[in-house]
Amino acid sequence: MKKQKPTDNNKVHIFNVTINENSPYLQEQNIKEKVWRSIAILDSQSLYNLAEEIVNAFGFDFDHCFGFFDNLDSWTKAKVKYELFADTPETRLENPNSKSVEKTKIQQVFTNVGDKMLFLFDYGDNWEFIVELKIIEKPDFKKLYPLLLESAGKAPEQYPAFEDEK
């Protein structure tokens, strides 16, 4: 991932990103505590950059399509959606209501503290994360963004080996 130095025009958005507590993967892997990460990213960076940092922060491989959705309960019922499909020529026409994750900047989507979106990673396994904007502040010019600020809870395995697969 390409890290960026802030400019005088930048603000930093700090997010809490939590694995959806209803995730079957948490139950299957017997994870009972809340699993979350705190991430700082420049307001001029893209949703793609945020997605990559989220996936890396949980120790997953960044190897699947993803999207951000305004409906926290059901991504299929979202009215506003930003998906990697909108950036891919082969799938752009199949998803005409989706907006770009590569061209959309953080500041265009997350404008107020408390704004939330559902981040769906891997449309096959449906990893769901709640992304909440907690703080908007001035950048630390000694740091490169995005960056992981804090972690809580052990992340589940992205590709667990379950008993019935042995």
Short mmCIF file of C-alpha atoms in Angstrom, two decimals, residues 9-165:
data_model
loop_
_atom_site.label_atom_id
_atom_site.label_comp_id
_atom_site.label_asym_id
_atom_site.label_seq_id
_atom_site.Cartn_x
_atom_site.Cartn_y
_atom_site.Cartn_z
CA ASN A 9 -4.85 21.18 3.24
CA ASN A 10 -5.39 17.73 4.75
CA LYS A 11 -7.45 16.62 7.69
CA VAL A 12 -7.15 13.17 9.22
CA HIS A 13 -10.24 11.00 9.61
CA ILE A 14 -10.02 8.47 12.43
CA PHE A 15 -12.30 5.48 12.13
CA ASN A 16 -13.30 2.64 14.41
CA VAL A 17 -13.79 -0.44 12.28
CA THR A 18 -15.57 -3.36 13.94
CA ILE A 19 -16.24 -6.83 12.57
CA ASN A 20 -20.01 -7.22 12.50
CA GLU A 21 -20.82 -8.99 15.77
CA ASN A 22 -23.38 -11.17 13.94
CA SER A 23 -20.66 -12.62 11.74
CA PRO A 24 -20.86 -16.42 11.65
CA TYR A 25 -17.06 -16.48 11.51
CA LEU A 26 -16.80 -15.08 15.01
CA GLN A 27 -19.07 -17.82 16.36
CA GLU A 28 -17.42 -20.58 14.30
CA GLN A 29 -13.99 -19.54 15.57
CA ASN A 30 -15.29 -19.11 19.13
CA ILE A 31 -14.43 -15.40 19.30
CA LYS A 32 -16.62 -13.75 21.92
CA GLU A 33 -15.00 -10.35 22.44
CA LYS A 34 -15.54 -7.33 20.21
CA VAL A 35 -12.95 -7.19 17.44
CA TRP A 36 -12.09 -3.71 16.19
CA ARG A 37 -9.34 -1.53 14.82
CA SER A 38 -8.76 2.22 14.88
CA ILE A 39 -7.47 3.60 11.57
CA ALA A 40 -6.27 7.08 10.61
CA ILE A 41 -6.45 8.16 6.96
CA LEU A 42 -6.14 11.44 5.11
CA ASP A 43 -9.39 12.98 3.91
CA SER A 44 -7.97 13.16 0.36
CA GLN A 45 -7.25 9.44 0.18
CA SER A 46 -9.74 7.14 -1.51
CA LEU A 47 -12.21 4.58 -0.26
CA TYR A 48 -9.96 2.05 -1.98
CA ASN A 49 -7.11 3.12 0.34
CA LEU A 50 -9.41 2.79 3.35
CA ALA A 51 -10.53 -0.68 2.25
CA GLU A 52 -6.95 -1.85 1.83
CA GLU A 53 -5.99 -0.52 5.28
CA ILE A 54 -9.02 -2.20 6.90
CA VAL A 55 -8.22 -5.56 5.33
CA ASN A 56 -4.54 -5.29 6.31
CA ALA A 57 -5.42 -4.20 9.86
CA PHE A 58 -7.33 -7.46 10.37
CA GLY A 59 -4.54 -9.55 8.85
CA PHE A 60 -6.53 -10.55 5.77
CA ASP A 61 -5.27 -10.89 2.21
CA PHE A 62 -6.51 -8.05 -0.01
CA ASP A 63 -7.63 -10.51 -2.67
CA HIS A 64 -11.39 -9.96 -3.20
CA CYS A 65 -13.88 -7.38 -4.39
CA PHE A 66 -15.49 -5.10 -1.83
CA GLY A 67 -17.86 -2.22 -1.28
CA PHE A 68 -19.11 0.41 1.14
CA PHE A 69 -22.86 0.63 1.77
CA ASP A 70 -25.17 3.06 3.60
CA ASN A 71 -27.40 0.26 4.94
CA LEU A 72 -25.68 -1.24 7.99
CA ASP A 73 -28.08 -4.19 8.19
CA SER A 74 -28.19 -5.31 4.57
CA TRP A 75 -25.79 -4.29 1.83
CA THR A 76 -28.28 -5.56 -0.76
CA LYS A 77 -30.79 -2.91 0.39
CA ALA A 78 -28.33 -0.01 0.28
CA LYS A 79 -29.35 3.17 -1.50
CA VAL A 80 -25.80 4.52 -1.61
CA LYS A 81 -23.01 2.17 -2.54
CA TYR A 82 -19.39 2.41 -3.57
CA GLU A 83 -18.00 -0.78 -5.07
CA LEU A 84 -14.83 -1.95 -6.75
CA PHE A 85 -17.14 -3.27 -9.48
CA ALA A 86 -17.72 0.36 -10.57
CA ASP A 87 -13.99 0.68 -11.30
CA THR A 88 -13.69 -2.49 -13.33
CA PRO A 89 -14.60 -2.22 -17.04
CA GLU A 90 -16.00 -5.77 -17.16
CA THR A 91 -18.49 -5.18 -14.32
CA ARG A 92 -19.17 -1.43 -14.53
CA LEU A 93 -22.30 -1.85 -16.66
CA GLU A 94 -23.66 -4.60 -14.41
CA ASN A 95 -23.58 -2.22 -11.43
CA PRO A 96 -24.74 1.15 -12.81
CA ASN A 97 -25.87 2.46 -9.39
CA SER A 98 -22.51 1.85 -7.73
CA LYS A 99 -19.95 4.63 -7.43
CA SER A 100 -16.18 4.30 -7.66
CA VAL A 101 -14.04 3.37 -4.66
CA GLU A 102 -10.88 4.42 -6.49
CA LYS A 103 -12.07 7.93 -7.41
CA THR A 104 -14.15 8.69 -4.30
CA LYS A 105 -12.28 10.49 -1.54
CA ILE A 106 -12.85 9.90 2.17
CA GLN A 107 -14.02 13.51 2.63
CA GLN A 108 -16.80 13.00 0.05
CA VAL A 109 -18.40 10.14 1.97
CA PHE A 110 -17.56 10.69 5.63
CA THR A 111 -18.33 14.34 6.33
CA ASN A 112 -19.45 14.28 9.98
CA VAL A 113 -18.25 12.55 13.12
CA GLY A 114 -20.61 9.63 13.70
CA ASP A 115 -21.09 8.82 9.98
CA LYS A 116 -21.19 5.05 9.46
CA MET A 117 -21.05 2.67 6.54
CA LEU A 118 -21.02 -1.07 6.12
CA PHE A 119 -17.82 -2.34 4.52
CA LEU A 120 -18.33 -5.69 2.79
CA PHE A 121 -15.21 -7.60 1.83
CA ASP A 122 -15.39 -10.76 -0.29
CA TYR A 123 -18.86 -11.23 -1.77
CA GLY A 124 -18.49 -14.99 -1.37
CA ASP A 125 -17.63 -15.11 2.34
CA ASN A 126 -19.35 -11.78 3.16
CA TRP A 127 -16.98 -10.33 5.72
CA GLU A 128 -18.91 -7.38 7.17
CA PHE A 129 -17.36 -4.48 9.06
CA ILE A 130 -19.00 -1.40 10.55
CA VAL A 131 -16.93 1.68 9.73
CA GLU A 132 -17.61 4.69 11.97
CA LEU A 133 -15.97 8.10 11.75
CA LYS A 134 -14.90 8.99 15.30
CA ILE A 135 -12.65 12.05 14.93
CA ILE A 136 -11.60 14.61 12.33
CA GLU A 137 -8.34 16.34 13.24
CA LYS A 138 -5.21 17.98 11.94
CA PRO A 139 -2.55 15.60 10.64
CA ASP A 140 0.75 14.80 12.25
CA PHE A 141 3.20 15.89 9.56
CA LYS A 142 5.79 13.38 10.81
CA LYS A 143 3.54 10.44 9.90
CA LEU A 144 2.50 8.71 6.69
CA TYR A 145 -1.14 7.75 6.18
CA PRO A 146 -3.14 5.56 6.37
CA LEU A 147 -2.04 3.95 9.58
CA LEU A 148 -3.30 1.60 12.23
CA LEU A 149 -3.66 3.38 15.57
CA GLU A 150 -5.12 0.75 17.87
CA SER A 151 -6.33 -2.87 17.89
CA ALA A 152 -8.70 -4.74 20.16
CA GLY A 153 -9.62 -8.40 19.99
CA LYS A 154 -8.05 -11.24 18.06
CA ALA A 155 -9.04 -11.14 14.40
CA PRO A 156 -10.62 -14.31 13.06
CA GLU A 157 -8.83 -16.30 10.39
CA GLN A 158 -9.82 -15.23 6.90
CA TYR A 159 -9.74 -18.81 5.62
CA PRO A 160 -10.32 -21.09 8.62
CA ALA A 161 -9.98 -24.84 8.22
CA PHE A 162 -13.19 -26.27 9.65
CA GLU A 163 -13.66 -29.87 10.80
CA ASP A 164 -15.88 -30.86 7.88
CA GLU A 165 -13.20 -29.76 5.38
#
